[in-house]
Tab-separated table of C-alpha atoms in Angstrom:
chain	number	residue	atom	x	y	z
D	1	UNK	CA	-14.413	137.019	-19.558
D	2	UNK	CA	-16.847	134.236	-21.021
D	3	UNK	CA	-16.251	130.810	-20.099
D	4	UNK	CA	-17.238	127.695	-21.827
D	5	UNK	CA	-20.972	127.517	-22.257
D	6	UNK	CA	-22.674	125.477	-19.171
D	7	UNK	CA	-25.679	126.495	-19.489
D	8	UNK	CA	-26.340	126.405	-23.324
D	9	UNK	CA	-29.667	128.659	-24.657
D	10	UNK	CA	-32.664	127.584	-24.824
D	11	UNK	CA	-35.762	127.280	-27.260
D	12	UNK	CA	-39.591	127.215	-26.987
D	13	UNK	CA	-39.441	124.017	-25.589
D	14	UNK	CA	-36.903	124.843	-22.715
D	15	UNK	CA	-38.154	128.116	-21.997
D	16	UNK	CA	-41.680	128.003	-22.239
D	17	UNK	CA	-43.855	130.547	-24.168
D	18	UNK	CA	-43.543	133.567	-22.058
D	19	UNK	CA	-39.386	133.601	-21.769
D	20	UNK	CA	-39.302	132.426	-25.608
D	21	UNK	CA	-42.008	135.612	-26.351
D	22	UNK	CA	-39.548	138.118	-24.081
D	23	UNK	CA	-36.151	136.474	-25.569
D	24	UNK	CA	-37.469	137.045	-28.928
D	25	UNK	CA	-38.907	140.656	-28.023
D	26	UNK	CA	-34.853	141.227	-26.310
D	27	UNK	CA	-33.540	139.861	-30.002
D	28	UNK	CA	-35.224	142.068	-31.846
D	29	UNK	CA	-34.463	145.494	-29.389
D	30	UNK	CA	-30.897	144.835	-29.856
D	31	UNK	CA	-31.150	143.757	-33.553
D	32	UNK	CA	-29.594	140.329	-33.158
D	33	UNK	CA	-30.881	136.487	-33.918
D	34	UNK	CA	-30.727	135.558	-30.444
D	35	UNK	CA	-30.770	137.847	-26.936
D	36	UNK	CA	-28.168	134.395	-25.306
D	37	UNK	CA	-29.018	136.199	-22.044
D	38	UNK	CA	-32.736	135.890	-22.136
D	39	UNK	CA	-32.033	132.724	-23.489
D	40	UNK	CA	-29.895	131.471	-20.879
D	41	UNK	CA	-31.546	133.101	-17.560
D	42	UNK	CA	-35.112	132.088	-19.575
D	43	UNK	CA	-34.415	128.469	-18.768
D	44	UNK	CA	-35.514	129.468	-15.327
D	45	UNK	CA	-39.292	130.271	-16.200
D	46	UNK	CA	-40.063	132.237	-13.162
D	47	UNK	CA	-36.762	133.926	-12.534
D	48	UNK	CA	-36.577	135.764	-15.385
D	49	UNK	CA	-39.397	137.352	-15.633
D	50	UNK	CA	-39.321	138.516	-11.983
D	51	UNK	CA	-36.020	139.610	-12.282
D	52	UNK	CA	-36.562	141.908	-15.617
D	53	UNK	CA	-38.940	144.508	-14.579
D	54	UNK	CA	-35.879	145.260	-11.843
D	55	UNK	CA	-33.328	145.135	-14.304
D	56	UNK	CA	-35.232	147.358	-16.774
D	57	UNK	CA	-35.784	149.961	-14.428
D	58	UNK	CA	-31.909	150.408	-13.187
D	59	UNK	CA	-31.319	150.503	-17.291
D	60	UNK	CA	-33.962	152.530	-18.654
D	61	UNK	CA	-35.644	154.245	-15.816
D	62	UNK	CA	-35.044	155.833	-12.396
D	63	UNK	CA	-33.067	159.082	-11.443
D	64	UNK	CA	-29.383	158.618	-12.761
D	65	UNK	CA	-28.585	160.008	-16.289
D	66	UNK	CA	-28.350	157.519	-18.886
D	67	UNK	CA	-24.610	158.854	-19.583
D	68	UNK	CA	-23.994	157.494	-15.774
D	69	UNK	CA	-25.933	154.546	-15.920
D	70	UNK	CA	-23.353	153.336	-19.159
D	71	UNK	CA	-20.304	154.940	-17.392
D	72	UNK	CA	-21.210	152.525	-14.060
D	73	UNK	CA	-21.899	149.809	-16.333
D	74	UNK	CA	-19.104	150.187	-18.485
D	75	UNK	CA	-16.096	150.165	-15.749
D	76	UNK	CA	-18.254	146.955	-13.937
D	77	UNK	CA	-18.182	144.980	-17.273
D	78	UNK	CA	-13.974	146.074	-17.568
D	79	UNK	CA	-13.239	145.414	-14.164
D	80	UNK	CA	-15.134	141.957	-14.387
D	81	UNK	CA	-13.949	141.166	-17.711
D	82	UNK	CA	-16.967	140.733	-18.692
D	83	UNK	CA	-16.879	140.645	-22.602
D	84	UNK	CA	-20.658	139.672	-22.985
D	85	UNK	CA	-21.803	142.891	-20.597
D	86	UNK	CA	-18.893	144.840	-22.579
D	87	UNK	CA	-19.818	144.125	-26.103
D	88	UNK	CA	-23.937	145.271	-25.242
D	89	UNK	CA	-22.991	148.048	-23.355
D	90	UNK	CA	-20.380	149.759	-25.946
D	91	UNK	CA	-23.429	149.841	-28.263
D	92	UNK	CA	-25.779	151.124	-26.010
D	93	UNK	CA	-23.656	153.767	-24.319
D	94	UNK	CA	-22.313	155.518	-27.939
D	95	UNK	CA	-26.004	155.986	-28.007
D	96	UNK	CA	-26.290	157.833	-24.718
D	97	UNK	CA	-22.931	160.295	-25.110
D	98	UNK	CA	-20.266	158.261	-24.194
D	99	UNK	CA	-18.219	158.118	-27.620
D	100	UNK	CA	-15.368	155.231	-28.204
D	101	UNK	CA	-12.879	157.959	-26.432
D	102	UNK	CA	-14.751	158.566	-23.529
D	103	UNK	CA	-15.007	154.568	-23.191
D	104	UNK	CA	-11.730	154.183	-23.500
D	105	UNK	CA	-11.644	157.002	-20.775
D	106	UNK	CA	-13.332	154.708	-18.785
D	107	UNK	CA	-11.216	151.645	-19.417
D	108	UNK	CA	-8.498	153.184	-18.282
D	109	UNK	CA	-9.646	154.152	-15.023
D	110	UNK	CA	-10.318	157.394	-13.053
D	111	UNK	CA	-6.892	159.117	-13.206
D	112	UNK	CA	-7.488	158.976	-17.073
D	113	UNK	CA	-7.532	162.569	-18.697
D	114	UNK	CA	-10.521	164.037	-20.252
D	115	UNK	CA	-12.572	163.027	-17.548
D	116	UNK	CA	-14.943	165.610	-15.784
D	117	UNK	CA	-14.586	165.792	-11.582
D	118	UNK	CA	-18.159	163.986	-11.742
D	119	UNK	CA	-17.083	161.233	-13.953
D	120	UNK	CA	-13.874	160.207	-11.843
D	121	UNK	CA	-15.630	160.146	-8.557
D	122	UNK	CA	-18.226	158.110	-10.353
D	123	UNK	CA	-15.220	155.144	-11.877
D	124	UNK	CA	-13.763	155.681	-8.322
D	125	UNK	CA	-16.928	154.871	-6.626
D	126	UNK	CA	-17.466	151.851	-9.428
D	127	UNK	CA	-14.508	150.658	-8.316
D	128	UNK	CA	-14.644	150.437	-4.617
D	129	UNK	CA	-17.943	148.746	-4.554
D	130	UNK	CA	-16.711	146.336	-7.029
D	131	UNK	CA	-13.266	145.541	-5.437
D	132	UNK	CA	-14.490	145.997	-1.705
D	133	UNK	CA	-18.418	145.647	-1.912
D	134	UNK	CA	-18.577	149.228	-0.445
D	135	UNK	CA	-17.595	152.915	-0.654
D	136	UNK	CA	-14.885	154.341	1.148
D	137	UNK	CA	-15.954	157.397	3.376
D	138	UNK	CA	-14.035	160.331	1.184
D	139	UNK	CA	-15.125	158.911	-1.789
D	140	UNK	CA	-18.966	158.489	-0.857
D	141	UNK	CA	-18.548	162.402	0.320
D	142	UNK	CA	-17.398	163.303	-3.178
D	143	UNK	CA	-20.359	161.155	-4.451
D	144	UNK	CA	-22.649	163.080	-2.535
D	145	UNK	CA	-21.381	166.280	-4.006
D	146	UNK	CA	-22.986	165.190	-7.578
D	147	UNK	CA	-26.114	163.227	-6.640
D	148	UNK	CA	-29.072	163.073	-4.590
D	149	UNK	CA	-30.055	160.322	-2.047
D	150	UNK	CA	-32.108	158.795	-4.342
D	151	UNK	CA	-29.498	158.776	-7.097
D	152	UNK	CA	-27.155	157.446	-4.482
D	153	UNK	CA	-28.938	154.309	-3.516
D	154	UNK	CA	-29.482	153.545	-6.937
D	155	UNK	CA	-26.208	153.881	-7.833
D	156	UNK	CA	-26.064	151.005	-5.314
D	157	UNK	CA	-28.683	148.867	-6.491
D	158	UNK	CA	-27.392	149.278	-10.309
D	159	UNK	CA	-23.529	148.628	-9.621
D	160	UNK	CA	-24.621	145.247	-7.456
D	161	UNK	CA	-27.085	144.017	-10.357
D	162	UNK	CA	-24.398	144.633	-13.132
D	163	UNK	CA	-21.514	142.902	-11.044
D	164	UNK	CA	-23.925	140.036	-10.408
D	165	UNK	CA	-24.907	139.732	-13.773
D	166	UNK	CA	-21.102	139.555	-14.996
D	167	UNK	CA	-20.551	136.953	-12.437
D	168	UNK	CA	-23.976	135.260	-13.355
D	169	UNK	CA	-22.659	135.341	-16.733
D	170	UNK	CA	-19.306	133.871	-16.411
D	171	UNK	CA	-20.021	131.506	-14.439
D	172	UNK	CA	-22.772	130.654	-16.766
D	173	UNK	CA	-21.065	130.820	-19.680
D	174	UNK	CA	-23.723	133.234	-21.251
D	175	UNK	CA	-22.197	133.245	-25.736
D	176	UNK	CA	-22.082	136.394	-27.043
D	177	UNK	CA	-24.941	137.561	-29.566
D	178	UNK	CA	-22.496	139.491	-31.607
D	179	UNK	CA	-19.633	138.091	-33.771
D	180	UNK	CA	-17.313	140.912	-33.224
């Protein structure tokens, strides 16, 4: 859920050339007038910068699937009620297989049907770390069973950023950059 703005965007003048140069880069990769994220986080000139190369790796490189990367991201932005991370990541993850069904899949939790063994001990493990910043041990065992140690510690890393950012952005008060 978004709350009131507290932290309104920012312009040139407020985020300096290098955060307005990246917000306006952001804008134009997801096809909007304004990337209110970049905006937002830019007002911090150093931050943001630092904190994208990160952020841009757990989303567009490393050694979980896209599909997986969405699915994680999807159930964080539900369980957080996180409309802003929601309303990017719907787009993004029709492009990378998950279809409105399969999101609604997700929604609905890991006893939903349609969902492959992989995919339910992946919402499952979604929602432990979210609800009790960990993994139980059954459930990490099942994990195990579909990824590698590497994939496993990321899975780590990108759950944690995408619950931060949803509380970042709440508490922020980040606007959406879509009308619907």
């Amino acid at each position: 859920m978004t709350a009131p703005s507290r932290m309104p965007p920012g312009g040139f003048k407020e985020l300096g050339p290098i955060n307005w140069l990246i917000a306006k880069a952001g804008a134009r990769a997801i096809r909007a007038p304004r990337f209110s994220l970049f905006t937002v986080l830019g007002r911090h000139r150093l931050l943001l910068p630092v904190w994208l190369p990160l952020s841009g790796f757990l989303l567009y490189g490393g050694k979980l699937s896209p599909r997986d990367k969405e699915t994680v991201i999807l159930r964080v932005g539900h369980l957080r009620e996180c409309e802003y991370e929601l309303q990017q990541h719907r787009r993004l993850a029709r492009s990378r297989g998950l279809d409105p069904v399969t999101q609604a899949r997700v929604f609905e939790g890991p006893d939903a049907q349609g969902l492959t063994d992989r995919e339910r001990v992946l919402i499952t493990a979604t929602d432990e770390f979210v609800v009790t910043r960990g993994v139980s041990p059954q459930t990490w065992q099942a994990l195990a069973e579909h990824y590698t140690k590497p994939q496993l510690i990321e899975f780590c890393f990108l759950t944690a950023q995408y619950d931060g950012l949803a509380a970042t952005i709440a508490t922020l008060g980040v606007p959406l950059d879509f009308p619907d």
